[in-house]
């Protein structure tokens, strides 16, 4: 038989069983001085390792088994108390709900009072979306949403040449302008929003309600999109999703260009 | 009041397994207080379990590993202590003669540093093997294929010895 593998010799040195081949390996090792020497060296190395590892041992804190049992028992007791408290709170909540369901009960009156107070408080806070945008407001980077009036102006005051605007006519009451990539500041104006785009490669999504009578999109003073009733004029192209895609570096909308194919 | 069969088994397990578990955890972590806390908590969990697992030794080390991992993750303070692992802070034995102390300190530091260089699995393999764990037990505790334990253990041993040699 050839010499057993190093792994087999290692397993023998570790006192591990070798399964079906164990008798063959042992028979070889008994008659092979070289393998016996290898196993002896491995065992010596393990002993040296153990000696080294024992160097980092120290006197460790002892623990009493009774203390451990007491700790486990105390924790079990605490769990029982916690469970009882939780059950008690649960019963209280269910009882209160049951009493509140009875018409004319004081609990019901109190709950109604609380809800009435909450409604009043809510009524005093103006909803940020439904309020008309009368004062300039800046919202960095995320986008704006505002209710569409009869006229909407979307103005890009500073725009990179690599970005684009996608205008989609939608059946919602809100105008929404958001950007992906780049950095932009939004300022709500009387009729719409002015966007200061700092990013070089931003995509702006404009959701324009179909109910808007007159809409205009300008980039750096150039008109690139208009909506007049149902008529759309734009320098952009209609893509497969139904959006008008206009490069931010787009040229001015030609006055005499017939874009009747873009009519909606 | 007579003790239940489980309590008798528990006490027997504590007497035989607690010392080896705390030694192993100390070698693994380099932190005596942490090793003591985890070893005790492991036995608290065993008692709360109410019955002895089929392989108590493997069960204890598996629970201790989980607690150790949780502890390392949870406590930044603990992590900083583990990272320091300076034997000068953990040795409590009476100080030997100056020269011997210096040499002993250096060797301890070298062993600790060599262990720290190993991966977590190599360290666990090496240390558990030195606690007398069989290949089968190592496979169970460390979720390894039993047939690969020999190879992985040999690599861990080589890595440990190499790390020791590399240490100035």
XYZ file of C-alpha atoms in Angstrom:
432
model
C 0.000 0.000 0.000
C 1.152 3.536 -0.732
C 1.603 5.963 2.151
C -1.728 7.229 3.502
C -2.631 10.841 2.821
C -1.514 13.575 5.187
C -5.154 14.064 6.176
C -5.468 10.400 7.158
C -2.280 10.609 9.206
C -3.582 13.824 10.767
C -6.857 12.091 11.665
C -4.921 9.232 13.259
C -2.798 11.700 15.198
C -6.023 13.327 16.396
C -7.481 9.947 17.342
C -10.275 10.228 14.796
C -11.883 7.190 13.157
C -11.132 6.691 9.442
C -14.172 4.648 8.527
C -13.840 1.787 6.065
C -10.172 2.437 5.247
C -9.038 2.542 8.861
C -7.799 -1.070 9.045
C -5.714 -0.666 5.848
C -4.220 2.629 7.029
C -3.424 1.237 10.477
C -1.839 -1.874 8.942
C 0.393 0.338 6.807
C 1.352 2.653 9.650
C 2.307 -0.258 11.910
C 4.844 -1.364 9.324
C 5.982 2.079 8.098
C 8.541 3.948 10.199
C 8.150 7.058 8.044
C 4.411 7.340 8.703
C 4.916 6.591 12.398
C 7.436 9.403 12.474
C 4.993 11.766 10.729
C 2.254 10.976 13.245
C 4.652 11.470 16.150
C 5.694 14.845 14.733
C 2.071 15.903 14.323
C 1.287 14.965 17.911
C 4.335 16.831 19.146
C 3.250 19.905 17.187
C -0.219 19.714 18.735
C 1.305 19.504 22.187
C 3.458 22.536 21.457
C 0.337 24.402 20.307
C -1.444 23.458 23.515
C 1.508 24.659 25.594
C 1.451 27.969 23.753
C -2.297 28.360 24.127
C -2.100 27.612 27.826
C 0.226 30.625 28.150
C -2.739 32.937 27.685
C -4.850 31.094 30.254
C -5.302 32.782 33.571
C -7.186 32.200 36.768
C -10.736 32.704 35.662
C -13.695 33.737 37.797
C -15.566 30.784 39.203
C -19.325 30.537 39.384
C -21.508 28.508 41.666
C -24.098 26.241 40.145
C -26.585 27.349 42.800
C -26.115 30.996 41.780
C -26.738 30.112 38.137
C -29.886 28.157 39.033
C -31.114 31.040 41.216
C -30.525 33.481 38.356
C -32.472 31.306 35.927
C -35.312 30.896 38.421
C -35.433 34.638 39.155
C -35.645 35.400 35.452
C -38.469 32.916 35.086
C -40.269 34.678 37.946
C -39.742 38.091 36.357
C -41.165 36.763 33.127
C -44.250 35.602 35.002
C -44.734 39.056 36.522
C -44.206 40.742 33.154
C -46.734 38.393 31.580
C -49.288 39.168 34.312
C -48.777 42.940 33.823
C -49.184 42.604 30.040
C -52.346 40.537 30.516
C -53.714 43.140 32.948
C -53.107 45.987 30.487
C -54.769 43.970 27.749
C -57.856 43.370 29.895
C -58.041 47.086 30.747
C -57.891 48.083 27.068
C -60.584 45.584 26.082
C -62.781 46.699 28.998
C -62.366 50.381 28.087
C -63.234 49.642 24.458
C -66.327 47.743 25.545
C -67.484 50.571 27.829
C -66.773 53.160 25.100
C -69.021 51.236 22.739
C -72.025 51.809 25.029
C -73.924 54.958 23.943
C -74.123 57.568 26.683
C -71.209 56.148 28.698
C -68.719 58.702 30.154
C -65.813 56.877 28.466
C -67.509 57.276 25.103
C -68.087 60.979 25.790
C -64.430 61.403 26.693
C -63.240 59.611 23.530
C -65.570 61.736 21.397
C -64.202 64.855 23.075
C -60.662 63.743 22.267
C -61.485 63.103 18.602
C -63.311 66.414 18.304
C -60.237 68.164 19.696
C -58.013 66.370 17.192
C -60.291 67.384 14.303
C -60.241 71.000 15.431
C -56.469 70.993 15.650
C -56.183 69.501 12.180
C -58.534 72.103 10.753
C -56.268 74.926 11.865
C -53.257 73.525 9.975
C -53.347 74.492 6.288
C -52.693 71.582 3.989
C -49.437 72.247 2.182
C -50.576 70.683 -1.084
C -53.997 72.261 -1.476
C -52.859 75.741 -0.512
C -52.295 78.044 -3.481
C -48.577 78.776 -4.009
C -48.475 82.477 -3.338
C -45.037 82.896 -1.835
C -41.740 81.713 -3.286
C -40.570 78.577 -1.545
C -37.507 76.493 -2.151
C -37.513 72.724 -2.007
C -34.122 71.267 -2.826
C -33.780 68.310 -5.130
C -36.965 66.347 -4.569
C -39.679 68.103 -6.510
C -42.908 69.976 -6.028
C -46.595 69.344 -6.389
C -49.276 71.995 -6.583
C -52.909 72.251 -7.734
C -53.328 73.210 -11.332
C -54.940 76.544 -12.112
C -56.169 77.563 -15.535
C -52.636 78.608 -16.398
C -49.348 76.879 -15.536
C -45.834 78.127 -16.104
C -42.846 75.880 -15.605
C -39.571 77.724 -15.965
C -36.052 76.297 -15.914
C -33.958 79.305 -14.995
C -30.582 77.617 -15.236
C -30.186 74.257 -16.871
C -27.376 71.973 -17.896
C -27.184 71.002 -21.526
C -27.114 67.255 -20.917
C -30.353 66.872 -18.961
C -33.884 66.539 -20.233
C -37.475 67.279 -19.372
C -40.257 64.749 -19.801
C -43.735 66.242 -19.920
C -46.667 63.882 -19.539
C -50.294 65.002 -19.747
C -52.188 63.191 -17.010
C -55.688 62.986 -15.586
C -54.851 64.201 -12.082
C -55.656 67.592 -10.537
C -52.100 68.269 -9.392
C -49.079 69.507 -11.327
C -46.026 67.578 -10.230
C -42.386 68.284 -11.119
C -39.642 65.988 -9.845
C -36.047 65.422 -10.763
C -33.885 62.317 -10.941
C -30.165 62.951 -10.746
C -28.500 66.326 -10.583
C -29.385 68.965 -8.029
C -32.262 71.363 -8.360
C -33.990 74.020 -6.294
C -37.720 74.601 -6.784
C -39.422 77.927 -6.180
C -43.193 78.074 -6.414
C -44.493 81.117 -8.255
C -47.948 82.601 -8.800
C -48.698 80.383 -11.822
C -46.294 77.521 -11.387
C -42.707 76.815 -10.502
C -39.219 78.032 -11.312
C -36.531 75.375 -11.260
C -32.883 76.152 -10.803
C -31.103 73.061 -12.105
C -27.515 72.728 -11.049
C -26.966 69.127 -12.088
C -25.533 68.446 -15.489
C -27.547 65.328 -16.256
C -30.877 65.542 -14.451
C -34.157 64.223 -15.810
C -37.190 66.288 -14.842
C -40.593 64.624 -14.858
C -43.453 67.059 -15.360
C -46.965 65.731 -14.770
C -49.344 68.206 -16.363
C -53.094 67.799 -15.743
C -55.141 67.643 -18.920
C -57.562 70.126 -17.358
C -54.977 72.921 -17.542
C -56.113 75.405 -20.178
C -52.781 77.089 -20.872
C -49.391 75.691 -19.992
C -45.920 76.750 -20.942
C -42.473 75.292 -20.302
C -39.446 77.540 -20.707
C -35.759 76.693 -20.540
C -33.416 79.629 -20.093
C -36.002 81.953 -21.622
C -36.700 79.648 -24.569
C -40.242 78.311 -24.910
C -40.022 74.580 -25.547
C -43.529 73.410 -24.752
C -46.974 74.954 -24.851
C -50.429 73.614 -24.218
C -53.371 75.618 -25.331
C -56.560 73.771 -24.588
C -55.972 70.400 -26.186
C -53.272 71.617 -28.540
C -49.673 70.758 -27.741
C -46.643 72.407 -29.358
C -43.163 71.302 -28.384
C -39.611 70.953 -29.630
C -39.485 67.528 -27.983
C -40.489 64.145 -29.274
C -43.274 61.906 -28.048
C -41.847 58.686 -26.606
C -43.487 55.295 -26.217
C -44.700 56.111 -22.684
C -46.649 59.130 -23.912
C -44.205 61.698 -22.560
C -42.820 64.636 -24.506
C -39.057 64.445 -24.102
C -37.270 67.766 -24.400
C -33.503 68.148 -23.998
C -32.553 70.877 -21.533
C -30.307 72.250 -24.246
C -33.283 72.491 -26.589
C -33.667 75.366 -28.995
C -36.589 77.780 -29.014
C -39.954 76.525 -30.222
C -40.350 77.755 -33.827
C -43.322 80.026 -34.130
C -44.342 78.731 -37.542
C -43.744 75.046 -36.900
C -46.849 72.934 -37.230
C -46.992 70.414 -34.437
C -50.538 69.343 -34.974
C -49.450 65.705 -34.740
C -48.860 66.369 -31.073
C -52.443 67.406 -30.530
C -54.089 65.548 -27.648
C -36.957 18.394 48.805
C -35.412 15.923 46.377
C -33.823 17.226 43.216
C -35.389 16.494 39.808
C -33.566 14.269 37.278
C -32.989 17.344 35.096
C -31.475 19.299 37.962
C -29.130 16.411 38.705
C -28.052 16.280 35.061
C -27.689 20.045 35.009
C -25.416 20.066 38.047
C -23.298 17.299 36.540
C -23.034 19.181 33.256
C -22.102 22.364 35.069
C -19.353 20.614 37.033
C -17.757 19.096 33.926
C -18.520 21.656 31.208
C -18.368 25.046 32.881
C -14.566 25.101 33.368
C -13.858 24.065 29.776
C -16.449 26.481 28.398
C -15.104 29.482 30.276
C -11.498 28.594 29.350
C -12.483 28.261 25.705
C -14.378 31.574 25.754
C -11.455 33.306 27.399
C -9.054 31.990 24.781
C -11.505 33.019 22.082
C -12.174 36.516 23.357
C -9.157 37.451 25.457
C -11.568 38.930 28.012
C -11.987 37.061 31.299
C -15.038 39.000 32.470
C -16.799 38.541 29.159
C -15.952 34.829 29.135
C -17.392 34.450 32.628
C -20.576 36.364 31.763
C -21.199 34.344 28.618
C -20.418 30.984 30.230
C -22.843 31.724 33.085
C -25.522 33.016 30.748
C -25.160 29.876 28.628
C -25.863 27.707 31.663
C -28.752 29.946 32.705
C -30.252 29.310 29.260
C -29.678 25.588 29.656
C -31.491 25.615 32.992
C -34.350 27.628 31.565
C -34.619 25.073 28.773
C -35.778 22.566 31.372
C -34.306 19.495 29.688
C -30.879 18.369 28.623
C -30.169 18.528 24.880
C -29.128 15.346 23.109
C -25.585 16.690 22.698
C -25.123 19.028 25.639
C -21.521 19.884 24.787
C -22.352 21.007 21.250
C -25.464 22.820 22.458
C -23.511 24.766 25.074
C -20.835 25.927 22.629
C -23.391 26.856 19.982
C -25.337 29.004 22.463
C -22.094 30.516 23.780
C -21.015 31.398 20.221
C -24.330 33.137 19.596
C -24.096 35.071 22.842
C -20.504 36.025 22.096
C -21.446 37.263 18.645
C -24.386 39.255 20.038
C -22.192 40.731 22.728
C -19.504 41.787 20.260
C -22.120 43.385 18.052
C -23.989 45.122 20.831
C -21.370 46.669 23.044
C -18.851 49.083 21.603
C -17.189 49.209 24.950
C -16.755 45.471 24.910
C -15.379 45.641 21.387
C -12.772 48.138 22.427
C -11.743 45.862 25.261
C -11.471 42.940 22.882
C -9.454 44.952 20.424
C -7.037 45.935 23.148
C -6.497 42.374 24.335
C -3.409 43.334 26.171
C -2.443 40.483 28.508
C -0.996 43.072 30.875
C -4.566 44.112 31.635
C -5.938 40.634 32.144
C -3.242 38.764 34.029
C -3.959 38.502 37.704
C -1.326 35.970 38.770
C 1.478 37.014 41.087
C 4.207 38.766 39.088
C 7.229 36.540 38.341
C 10.859 37.737 38.338
C 11.437 40.747 36.027
C 13.275 38.934 33.178
C 10.947 35.981 33.234
C 7.958 38.302 33.374
C 9.157 40.190 30.317
C 9.703 37.002 28.345
C 6.411 35.559 29.498
C 4.570 38.749 28.557
C 6.106 38.736 25.109
C 5.148 35.126 24.465
C 1.614 35.654 25.722
C 1.275 38.712 23.542
C 2.599 36.781 20.554
C 0.110 33.938 21.078
C -2.751 36.366 21.521
C -1.729 38.281 18.418
C -1.409 35.058 16.412
C -4.915 33.998 17.478
C -6.273 37.417 16.593
C -4.864 37.100 13.093
C -6.904 33.951 12.429
C -10.360 34.075 10.964
C -13.181 33.505 13.437
C -13.772 29.996 12.106
C -10.072 29.026 12.235
C -9.827 30.337 15.781
C -12.910 28.411 16.860
C -11.710 25.227 15.143
C -8.271 25.389 16.704
C -9.470 26.261 20.193
C -12.337 23.786 20.283
C -10.039 21.037 19.084
C -7.741 21.874 21.976
C -10.744 21.486 24.281
C -11.001 17.927 22.971
C -13.848 18.304 20.487
C -13.996 15.506 17.916
C -14.247 16.184 14.192
C -17.934 15.268 14.343
C -18.586 17.693 17.206
C -16.664 20.420 15.410
C -18.776 19.849 12.304
C -21.979 20.113 14.353
C -20.983 23.187 16.330
C -19.495 25.118 13.425
C -21.988 23.932 10.781
C -19.316 22.247 8.663
C -19.301 19.096 6.571
C -17.640 16.475 8.732
C -15.382 15.242 5.935
C -13.916 18.733 5.518
C -13.080 19.276 9.194
C -9.657 17.592 8.970
C -8.562 19.800 6.075
C -9.911 22.986 7.658
C -8.326 22.141 10.983
C -4.959 21.484 9.328
C -5.179 24.890 7.628
C -6.083 26.585 10.898
C -3.093 24.994 12.623
C -0.754 26.053 9.827
C -2.164 29.585 9.911
C -1.664 29.778 13.679
C 1.949 28.549 13.527
C 2.730 30.850 10.620
C 1.259 33.822 12.466
C 3.421 32.961 15.471
C 6.555 32.729 13.347
C 5.848 36.029 11.657
C 5.522 37.761 14.990
C 8.804 39.603 15.766
